[in-house]
Coordinates of C-alpha atoms and ligand atoms in Angstrom, one line a residue:
M1 CA -230.4 -120.6 110.7
D2 CA -227.2 -118.7 111.1
L3 CA -224.4 -121.0 110.4
R4 CA -221.3 -119.9 111.9
I5 CA -218.3 -122.1 112.1
L6 CA -216.9 -122.1 115.5
L7 CA -214.6 -124.9 115.5
I8 CA -213.5 -127.6 113.2
L9 CA -213.4 -130.6 115.4
L10 CA -210.5 -132.4 114.0
L11 CA -210.5 -134.8 116.9
A12 CA -208.9 -137.7 115.2
V13 CA -208.1 -139.4 118.4
E14 CA -211.6 -139.1 119.6
I15 CA -213.3 -140.5 116.6
F16 CA -213.7 -144.2 116.3
C17 CA -214.5 -145.5 112.9
V18 CA -215.7 -149.0 112.2
V19 CA -215.9 -150.3 108.8
A20 CA -218.2 -153.3 108.4
N21 CA -217.1 -155.4 105.4
A22 CA -217.3 -153.7 102.1
N23 CA -220.5 -152.0 102.8
L24 CA -218.9 -149.0 104.5
V25 CA -221.3 -148.9 107.4
F26 CA -219.9 -146.2 109.4
P27 CA -220.8 -145.7 113.0
V28 CA -219.0 -142.6 114.2
Q29 CA -218.7 -141.9 117.9
R30 CA -217.2 -138.9 119.5
R31 CA -215.9 -139.0 122.9
Q32 CA -217.4 -136.4 125.1
A33 CA -215.1 -133.5 125.2
S34 CA -215.5 -130.3 127.2
L35 CA -215.4 -127.0 125.4
T36 CA -212.2 -126.0 127.1
G37 CA -210.7 -129.3 126.2
I38 CA -211.6 -128.8 122.6
K39 CA -210.2 -125.3 122.6
A40 CA -207.0 -126.5 124.1
H41 CA -206.8 -129.3 121.7
D42 CA -207.6 -127.0 118.8
S43 CA -205.0 -124.4 119.7
S44 CA -202.3 -126.9 120.2
R45 CA -203.2 -128.9 117.2
R46 CA -203.9 -126.2 114.7
G47 CA -201.9 -123.4 116.1
R48 CA -204.8 -121.2 116.0
I49 CA -207.5 -120.8 118.7
L50 CA -210.9 -120.1 117.3
S51 CA -211.8 -117.6 119.8
A52 CA -215.2 -117.4 118.2
V53 CA -216.0 -120.5 120.3
D54 CA -217.9 -118.4 122.8
F55 CA -219.7 -116.4 120.3
N56 CA -223.4 -116.4 120.6
L57 CA -225.1 -115.6 117.4
G58 CA -228.7 -115.2 118.6
G59 CA -231.5 -117.4 117.5
N60 CA -232.8 -118.4 114.2
G61 CA -235.9 -116.5 114.9
L62 CA -237.1 -114.3 112.2
P63 CA -237.7 -116.0 108.9
T64 CA -236.8 -112.8 107.1
V65 CA -233.3 -112.8 108.4
T66 CA -232.3 -116.3 107.6
G67 CA -229.1 -115.7 105.8
L68 CA -228.8 -118.6 103.5
Y69 CA -227.0 -118.2 100.2
F70 CA -226.7 -121.4 98.3
T71 CA -225.6 -122.7 95.0
K72 CA -226.0 -125.8 92.9
I73 CA -223.1 -128.1 92.2
G74 CA -222.9 -131.5 90.6
L75 CA -221.2 -134.5 92.2
G76 CA -220.5 -138.0 91.0
S77 CA -220.9 -139.9 87.7
P78 CA -223.4 -139.5 86.4
S79 CA -223.5 -136.1 87.9
K80 CA -226.3 -135.3 90.3
D81 CA -227.3 -131.9 91.6
Y82 CA -226.8 -130.8 95.1
Y83 CA -227.8 -127.5 96.7
V84 CA -225.1 -126.3 99.2
Q85 CA -224.8 -123.3 101.3
V86 CA -221.9 -121.0 100.5
D87 CA -220.0 -120.3 103.6
T88 CA -216.7 -118.4 103.9
G89 CA -216.5 -119.4 107.6
S90 CA -215.8 -123.1 107.0
D91 CA -213.2 -125.2 105.3
I92 CA -214.7 -128.2 103.5
L93 CA -217.5 -129.2 101.2
W94 CA -219.8 -131.8 102.7
V95 CA -223.1 -133.3 101.6
N96 CA -225.6 -135.6 103.2
C97 CA -224.9 -139.2 102.4
V98 CA -227.1 -142.2 101.8
E99 CA -226.4 -143.9 105.1
C100 CA -227.5 -140.8 107.0
T101 CA -230.4 -141.7 109.3
R102 CA -231.3 -138.3 110.5
C103 CA -230.8 -136.2 107.5
P104 CA -233.7 -134.0 106.2
R105 CA -235.5 -135.7 103.3
K106 CA -237.4 -132.6 102.2
S107 CA -236.8 -128.9 102.2
D108 CA -239.3 -126.1 102.8
I109 CA -237.5 -123.9 100.3
G110 CA -238.8 -125.8 97.3
I111 CA -235.7 -127.8 96.2
G112 CA -235.4 -131.5 95.9
L113 CA -232.8 -132.9 98.3
T114 CA -230.4 -135.6 97.2
L115 CA -228.3 -138.0 99.3
Y116 CA -224.9 -138.7 97.9
D117 CA -224.5 -142.5 97.4
P118 CA -220.9 -143.5 96.8
K119 CA -222.0 -146.9 95.4
R120 CA -224.1 -145.3 92.8
S121 CA -221.4 -143.1 91.4
K122 CA -219.0 -144.8 89.0
T123 CA -216.2 -142.5 90.0
S124 CA -216.6 -142.4 93.8
E125 CA -213.4 -143.3 95.6
F126 CA -212.7 -144.3 99.1
V127 CA -210.4 -142.0 101.0
S128 CA -208.3 -144.0 103.5
C129 CA -207.0 -142.5 106.7
E130 CA -203.6 -143.1 105.1
H131 CA -204.3 -140.7 102.3
N132 CA -202.1 -137.6 102.2
F133 CA -205.2 -135.4 102.4
C134 CA -206.1 -137.1 105.7
S135 CA -202.7 -136.8 107.3
S136 CA -202.2 -133.2 106.2
T137 CA -205.7 -132.3 107.4
Y138 CA -205.0 -133.9 110.8
E139 CA -201.4 -132.8 110.8
G140 CA -200.2 -136.3 111.2
R141 CA -201.3 -139.8 111.0
I142 CA -204.5 -140.7 112.8
L143 CA -203.9 -142.9 115.8
G144 CA -204.6 -146.5 115.0
C145 CA -205.1 -145.8 111.3
K146 CA -205.3 -148.8 109.0
A147 CA -205.5 -148.6 105.3
E148 CA -209.0 -149.9 105.2
N149 CA -210.3 -147.2 107.6
P150 CA -211.9 -144.1 106.2
C151 CA -210.7 -140.6 106.9
P152 CA -213.3 -139.1 109.2
Y153 CA -214.5 -135.5 109.5
S154 CA -216.5 -133.7 112.1
I155 CA -217.6 -130.0 112.2
S156 CA -219.6 -128.1 114.7
Y157 CA -221.3 -124.9 113.7
G158 CA -222.2 -121.9 115.9
D159 CA -225.9 -122.6 116.1
G160 CA -225.2 -125.9 117.8
S161 CA -225.6 -128.1 114.7
A162 CA -223.0 -130.6 113.7
T163 CA -222.0 -132.9 110.9
T164 CA -219.8 -136.0 111.1
G165 CA -218.9 -138.5 108.5
Y166 CA -216.0 -139.5 106.3
Y167 CA -214.2 -138.2 103.2
V168 CA -214.8 -139.5 99.7
Q169 CA -213.3 -138.5 96.4
D170 CA -215.4 -137.9 93.3
Y171 CA -216.0 -135.6 90.5
L172 CA -217.3 -132.1 91.1
T173 CA -219.1 -130.6 88.1
F174 CA -219.3 -126.9 87.7
N175 CA -219.8 -124.2 85.2
R176 CA -216.7 -123.0 83.5
V177 CA -216.7 -119.6 82.0
N178 CA -215.7 -120.0 78.4
G179 CA -217.2 -117.2 76.5
N180 CA -219.1 -113.9 76.9
P181 CA -221.1 -114.8 78.9
H182 CA -221.4 -118.5 78.1
T183 CA -220.4 -121.3 80.4
A184 CA -219.8 -124.9 79.9
T185 CA -219.8 -127.7 82.4
Q186 CA -216.5 -129.1 83.5
N187 CA -215.4 -131.4 86.2
S188 CA -212.6 -132.1 88.5
S189 CA -211.9 -134.8 91.1
I190 CA -212.0 -133.5 94.6
I191 CA -212.2 -134.8 98.2
F192 CA -215.3 -133.9 100.2
G193 CA -217.2 -135.0 103.3
C194 CA -219.9 -137.6 103.1
G195 CA -222.3 -136.7 106.0
A196 CA -223.2 -139.8 107.9
A197 CA -224.5 -138.3 111.2
Q198 CA -226.0 -134.9 111.6
S199 CA -227.3 -133.2 114.7
G200 CA -229.0 -129.9 115.5
T201 CA -230.8 -128.2 112.7
F202 CA -229.1 -130.3 110.1
A203 CA -231.0 -133.3 111.4
S204 CA -234.2 -132.1 112.7
S205 CA -235.5 -129.4 110.4
S206 CA -236.8 -129.2 106.9
E207 CA -236.9 -125.5 107.3
E208 CA -234.2 -124.2 105.0
A209 CA -232.8 -127.7 104.6
L210 CA -230.1 -128.1 102.0
D211 CA -227.9 -130.9 100.9
G212 CA -224.7 -129.6 102.5
I213 CA -222.3 -126.7 102.8
I214 CA -219.4 -125.6 100.6
G215 CA -216.8 -123.9 102.7
F216 CA -214.6 -121.2 101.2
G217 CA -212.2 -120.9 104.1
Q218 CA -208.5 -120.7 103.7
A219 CA -207.6 -124.2 104.8
N220 CA -206.0 -126.7 102.3
S221 CA -209.1 -128.9 102.6
S222 CA -211.4 -126.4 100.9
V223 CA -212.5 -127.0 97.3
L224 CA -210.8 -123.8 96.3
S225 CA -207.5 -124.9 97.8
Q226 CA -207.8 -128.3 96.2
L227 CA -208.3 -126.8 92.8
A228 CA -205.6 -124.3 93.4
A229 CA -203.2 -127.0 94.4
S230 CA -203.2 -128.1 90.7
G231 CA -201.6 -124.7 89.9
K232 CA -204.3 -123.9 87.4
V233 CA -206.5 -121.7 89.6
K234 CA -205.6 -118.7 91.5
K235 CA -206.9 -118.6 95.0
I236 CA -209.1 -115.6 94.4
F237 CA -212.9 -115.7 94.7
S238 CA -215.6 -113.2 94.9
H239 CA -219.3 -112.8 95.7
C240 CA -222.0 -110.3 95.0
L241 CA -225.1 -110.9 97.0
D242 CA -228.1 -109.1 95.7
T243 CA -230.8 -108.2 98.1
N244 CA -232.8 -106.1 95.7
V245 CA -233.8 -108.7 93.2
G246 CA -232.2 -111.7 94.7
G247 CA -229.4 -114.1 93.6
G248 CA -226.0 -112.8 92.7
I249 CA -222.6 -113.9 91.5
F250 CA -220.1 -116.3 93.1
S251 CA -217.0 -116.8 91.0
I252 CA -213.5 -118.0 91.2
G253 CA -210.8 -116.1 89.3
E254 CA -209.1 -112.7 89.1
V255 CA -211.6 -109.9 88.8
V256 CA -210.5 -107.3 86.4
E257 CA -213.7 -105.3 86.4
P258 CA -214.9 -103.6 88.6
K259 CA -211.6 -102.7 90.4
V260 CA -211.9 -102.9 94.1
K261 CA -209.9 -101.2 96.8
T262 CA -208.4 -103.6 99.3
T263 CA -207.4 -104.0 102.9
P264 CA -204.9 -106.7 104.2
L265 CA -206.2 -110.0 105.6
V266 CA -204.7 -110.8 109.0
P267 CA -202.5 -113.8 108.4
N268 CA -202.9 -117.2 110.1
M269 CA -206.4 -116.7 111.2
A270 CA -209.1 -119.3 111.1
H271 CA -211.5 -116.8 109.4
Y272 CA -211.2 -113.8 107.1
N273 CA -210.1 -111.1 109.6
V274 CA -209.5 -107.5 108.7
I275 CA -208.5 -104.4 110.8
L276 CA -211.5 -102.1 111.4
K277 CA -210.3 -98.7 112.5
N278 CA -213.4 -96.7 113.2
I279 CA -217.1 -96.2 112.4
E280 CA -218.7 -93.2 111.1
V281 CA -222.5 -92.5 111.4
D282 CA -224.0 -89.6 109.6
G283 CA -220.6 -88.1 109.1
D284 CA -219.6 -88.4 112.8
I285 CA -216.8 -90.7 113.9
L286 CA -217.9 -92.7 117.0
Q287 CA -215.8 -91.8 120.0
L288 CA -214.4 -95.2 121.1
P289 CA -211.4 -96.4 123.1
S290 CA -208.5 -97.1 120.7
D291 CA -208.5 -100.8 121.5
T292 CA -212.2 -101.3 120.9
F293 CA -211.7 -103.5 117.9
D294 CA -208.7 -105.4 119.3
S295 CA -210.6 -108.6 119.9
E296 CA -208.4 -111.7 119.4
N297 CA -205.4 -109.7 120.5
G298 CA -205.6 -107.1 117.8
K299 CA -206.5 -109.6 115.1
G300 CA -209.5 -107.6 114.1
T301 CA -212.9 -108.1 112.6
V302 CA -214.3 -111.2 111.1
I303 CA -215.9 -111.1 107.6
D304 CA -218.3 -114.0 107.2
S305 CA -220.8 -114.6 104.5
G306 CA -222.3 -117.6 106.5
T307 CA -223.6 -115.1 109.1
T308 CA -226.5 -112.9 108.3
L309 CA -226.3 -109.9 110.7
A310 CA -223.5 -107.8 112.0
Y311 CA -222.2 -108.1 115.6
L312 CA -220.5 -105.2 117.4
P313 CA -218.9 -104.8 120.7
R314 CA -221.4 -103.5 123.3
I315 CA -219.8 -100.1 123.6
V316 CA -219.9 -99.7 119.8
Y317 CA -223.4 -101.0 119.6
D318 CA -224.8 -98.6 122.2
Q319 CA -223.3 -95.5 120.5
L320 CA -224.2 -96.7 117.0
M321 CA -227.8 -97.3 118.0
S322 CA -228.3 -94.0 119.6
K323 CA -226.9 -92.3 116.5
V324 CA -229.0 -94.4 114.2
L325 CA -232.2 -93.6 116.1
A326 CA -231.3 -89.9 116.8
K327 CA -233.1 -88.6 113.7
Q328 CA -236.3 -90.3 114.8
P329 CA -236.8 -89.3 118.5
R330 CA -240.5 -90.3 118.5
L331 CA -239.9 -93.8 117.2
K332 CA -241.2 -96.5 119.5
V333 CA -238.6 -99.3 119.5
Y334 CA -239.6 -102.7 120.9
L335 CA -237.9 -106.0 121.2
V336 CA -239.0 -108.9 119.0
E337 CA -238.1 -112.4 120.0
E338 CA -236.0 -111.0 122.8
Q339 CA -233.2 -110.0 120.4
Y340 CA -234.3 -107.7 117.6
S341 CA -235.0 -104.0 118.0
C342 CA -237.9 -103.2 115.8
F343 CA -240.2 -100.3 115.0
Q344 CA -243.0 -99.1 112.7
Y345 CA -241.9 -96.6 110.1
T346 CA -243.8 -95.7 106.9
G347 CA -241.4 -93.3 105.3
N348 CA -238.4 -94.1 103.1
V349 CA -235.8 -95.5 105.4
D350 CA -232.9 -94.2 103.3
S351 CA -234.0 -90.6 104.1
G352 CA -235.1 -91.3 107.6
F353 CA -231.9 -93.0 108.9
P354 CA -228.2 -92.3 108.6
I355 CA -225.6 -94.0 106.5
V356 CA -223.0 -96.0 108.5
K357 CA -219.4 -96.2 107.2
L358 CA -216.9 -98.6 108.5
H359 CA -213.3 -97.6 107.9
F360 CA -210.6 -100.2 107.6
E361 CA -206.8 -100.3 107.4
D362 CA -205.4 -98.9 104.1
S363 CA -208.3 -96.4 103.8
L364 CA -210.8 -99.0 102.6
S365 CA -214.3 -98.1 103.7
L366 CA -217.6 -100.0 103.7
T367 CA -220.7 -98.0 103.3
V368 CA -223.8 -99.6 104.8
Y369 CA -227.1 -98.0 103.8
P370 CA -230.2 -98.0 105.9
H371 CA -232.0 -100.3 103.4
D372 CA -229.1 -102.8 104.0
Y373 CA -229.0 -102.7 107.8
L374 CA -232.8 -102.5 108.3
F375 CA -234.9 -105.4 107.4
N376 CA -238.6 -105.8 107.0
Y377 CA -240.6 -107.7 109.5
K378 CA -244.2 -108.6 109.1
G379 CA -245.1 -106.3 106.3
D380 CA -243.6 -103.2 104.7
S381 CA -243.9 -100.7 107.5
Y382 CA -242.3 -102.8 110.2
W383 CA -238.5 -102.7 110.4
C384 CA -235.9 -104.4 112.5
I385 CA -232.3 -103.3 113.0
G386 CA -229.6 -105.7 111.7
W387 CA -226.9 -104.4 114.0
Q388 CA -226.5 -106.7 117.0
K389 CA -224.7 -106.6 120.3
S390 CA -221.8 -109.0 120.4
A391 CA -222.4 -111.5 123.2
S392 CA -219.0 -113.0 123.1
E393 CA -216.1 -112.7 125.4
T394 CA -212.9 -113.6 123.5
K395 CA -209.7 -114.6 125.1
N396 CA -208.7 -111.2 126.1
G397 CA -212.1 -110.3 127.4
K398 CA -213.0 -108.2 124.4
D399 CA -216.3 -108.4 122.5
M400 CA -215.7 -109.5 119.0
T401 CA -216.8 -107.8 115.8
L402 CA -218.3 -109.9 113.1
L403 CA -219.7 -108.6 109.8
G404 CA -222.2 -110.8 108.0
D405 CA -224.3 -110.7 104.8
F406 CA -226.2 -107.6 105.3
V407 CA -223.2 -105.4 105.3
L408 CA -221.7 -107.4 102.4
S409 CA -224.8 -107.3 100.2
N410 CA -225.0 -105.3 97.0
K411 CA -221.3 -105.2 96.9
L412 CA -218.7 -107.1 94.9
V413 CA -216.5 -108.6 97.6
V414 CA -213.2 -110.0 96.4
Y415 CA -211.1 -112.4 98.5
D416 CA -207.6 -112.6 97.2
L417 CA -205.7 -115.3 99.0
E418 CA -202.7 -115.0 96.7
N419 CA -202.0 -111.5 98.0
M420 CA -203.9 -111.9 101.3
T421 CA -206.2 -109.0 100.8
I422 CA -210.0 -108.5 100.8
G423 CA -211.7 -105.7 99.0
W424 CA -215.1 -104.5 97.9
T425 CA -217.0 -101.9 96.0
D426 CA -220.7 -101.0 95.8
Y427 CA -222.1 -102.9 92.9
N428 CA -225.2 -103.9 91.0
C429 CA -225.1 -107.7 91.6
S430 CA -227.6 -108.3 88.9
S431 CA -225.2 -106.9 86.3
S432 CA -221.9 -108.6 85.4
I433 CA -218.3 -108.7 86.3
K434 CA -215.2 -109.4 84.2
V435 CA -212.9 -112.2 85.2
K436 CA -209.5 -113.1 83.7
D437 CA -208.7 -116.6 82.6
E438 CA -205.3 -117.4 84.2
K439 CA -204.1 -119.5 81.4
T440 CA -205.1 -117.7 78.2
G441 CA -205.3 -114.2 79.7
I442 CA -208.7 -113.8 78.1
V443 CA -211.1 -111.6 80.0
H444 CA -214.6 -113.1 80.3
T445 CA -217.9 -111.6 81.4
V446 CA -219.6 -113.3 84.3
G447 CA -223.3 -112.3 84.6
A448 CA -225.8 -113.0 87.4
H449 CA -228.0 -115.8 86.3
K450 CA -231.0 -117.1 88.1
I451 CA -231.6 -120.8 88.4
S452 CA -235.4 -121.2 88.0
S453 CA -237.4 -122.7 90.7
S454 CA -241.1 -122.8 91.6
S455 CA -240.2 -121.2 94.9
T456 CA -239.6 -117.5 95.0
Y457 CA -237.4 -118.0 98.0
I458 CA -234.9 -120.0 96.1
V459 CA -234.8 -117.4 93.4
G460 CA -234.0 -114.8 96.0
R461 CA -231.2 -116.7 97.5
I462 CA -229.5 -118.8 95.0
L463 CA -226.1 -117.8 93.5
T464 CA -224.7 -118.9 90.3
F465 CA -221.4 -120.5 90.8
F466 CA -218.7 -120.0 88.3
L467 CA -215.2 -121.2 88.3
L468 CA -212.9 -119.7 85.9
I469 CA -210.5 -122.4 85.2
S470 CA -208.4 -123.2 82.3
A471 CA -209.3 -126.1 80.1
M472 CA -206.1 -127.8 81.2
L473 CA -207.5 -128.4 84.6
N474 CA -208.9 -131.8 83.9
S475 CA -205.7 -133.3 82.7
V476 CA -203.8 -131.9 85.6
I477 CA -206.0 -132.8 88.4
N478 CA -207.1 -136.2 87.1
Ligands
NAG501 C1 -215.8 -135.1 83.2 O1 -215.2 -134.5 82.1 C2 -214.8 -135.5 81.1 C3 -214.1 -134.7 80.0 O2 -214.8 -133.6 79.6 C4 -216.0 -136.2 80.6 O3 -215.5 -137.2 79.7 C5 -216.6 -137.0 81.8 O4 -217.8 -137.6 81.3 C6 -217.0 -136.0 82.8 N1 -217.5 -136.7 84.0 C7 -218.6 -136.3 84.6 C8 -218.9 -137.0 85.8 O5 -219.3 -135.4 84.2
NAG502 C1 -201.2 -126.3 102.4 O1 -200.8 -126.4 101.1 C2 -199.6 -125.6 100.8 C3 -199.4 -125.7 99.3 O2 -199.7 -127.0 98.8 C4 -198.4 -126.2 101.6 O3 -197.3 -125.4 101.4 C5 -198.8 -126.0 103.1 O4 -197.8 -126.6 103.9 C6 -200.1 -126.7 103.4 N1 -200.5 -126.4 104.8 C7 -200.9 -127.4 105.6 C8 -201.2 -126.9 107.0 O5 -200.9 -128.6 105.3
NAG503 C1 -201.0 -109.1 93.9 O1 -199.7 -108.5 94.2 C2 -198.9 -108.4 93.1 C3 -197.5 -108.0 93.6 O2 -197.7 -106.9 94.5 C4 -199.5 -107.5 92.0 O3 -198.6 -107.4 90.9 C5 -200.8 -108.0 91.6 O4 -201.4 -107.1 90.7 C6 -201.7 -108.2 92.8 N1 -202.9 -108.9 92.4 C7 -204.1 -108.4 92.5 C8 -205.2 -109.2 92.0 O5 -204.3 -107.4 93.0
NAG504 C1 -228.7 -103.7 87.6 O1 -228.3 -104.4 86.4 C2 -229.3 -105.0 85.7 C3 -228.8 -105.8 84.6 O2 -227.9 -105.1 83.8 C4 -230.3 -103.9 85.2 O3 -231.4 -104.5 84.5 C5 -230.8 -103.1 86.4 O4 -231.6 -102.0 86.0 C6 -229.6 -102.6 87.2 N1 -230.1 -102.0 88.5 C7 -229.8 -100.8 88.9 C8 -230.4 -100.4 90.1 O5 -229.1 -100.1 88.2

């Protein structure tokens, strides 16, 4: 399941909330809205059109390419564990809630699912539509808002699935780095979505089912922004996704080691956009029209850990593929599930196929090795190519460029929202990084840990989640 946020449907006016006595029964209804209506609404309301609306991400076909990195967090008092997908393409944390009728009850990935129950957490608080969080999220007071009405949320993802519900406030429990390399649990009160109605894959499938999604987008509603609003956390986070042995690191805080080179983030975008200049395959720069990567009116290329593969404009894709396959003229390439180009190859792919280098503004480059962009399909000698043709037409008619997990894997990727840069470096994600405590200035080592599970799948995909937050945080946020 490729989850790609297309649009945050902040359709306050279209959502009707009914609260039945104190029980918080919450039927949510959304008025039918056409896609163009939503886009128009979204651009006028948020001042940013998510031109990814038309983006077609391909199916959720091959089980080997499901790009689901997730982490365990604690919510409520007493704290219960929830497994949530880590997604840099969306802006809030939400989990399935107890009144949800169509939420998955079991998961094929060997984790126990938990529904969040506000009534069974001593610290759960109702978030009224009058709450500041609500009015700033909706950029104004919701029409017809009364104090006893909850603040609703609704998100649609690129694969057609959607979640709607209402916000609640409760304690988030996480690991705080407090030694080398020890961690201790700490908590902080945050506002997150309580999922009451799910549709699409969230509702119907136990395949890869999780409790929810933690969004690391730039909006003020994200967990990162909420913690940063206290002034005790810098808005800097990083991930290191390990495809060799699985797992990896996800941490908040300023990384002091390794150092990464950076490229500017395009400001005021819904996603993490950077400026891609050109692409080099096997030492040759692809000959492309100068405006090739100008989708979204020059606003560049989207970096998104919630997407698995990498999507390129057609003209780029065609050139890249012919260069990638040039060394293997006798290879028989066939189409699997109508979207993946696959072949049989028994040699070492790193010697049989070229390295692809993406060059960004400020001379930052991203090296993608054959073992990163080729993935196994049905056994060791069958491979499929992770580069995909972008199917979208953005506003100016340009295909968009979107880089997902496979190009970001085995690299430390640092998102610095203080300085509006993103940077990366090739890295062994099973080793450790050094992160600085904002308050004390002490540098801590954050290592990759594995959360044990009976399922090998979960070991392969779970990230440890560390927040480097000063001990003062509690008193400030609470
Ligand atoms: C949150 O942290 C405080 C202080 O450490 C602790 O007393 C409280 O029990 C914690 N709450 C939860 C839900 O873990
Ligand atoms: C987000 O939060 C920042 C800092 O608290 C504030 O300056 C800004 O206006 C907020 N943005 C929105 C859209 O509410
Ligand atoms: C952010 O920018 C400031 C000022 O240019 C600089 O001093 C600081 O080192 C930068 N922070 C990081 C993490 O690069
Ligand atoms: C990566 O780091 C781990 C932990 O330090 C180490 O065991 C492993 O050998 C390293 N892998 C590579 C390829 O260097």
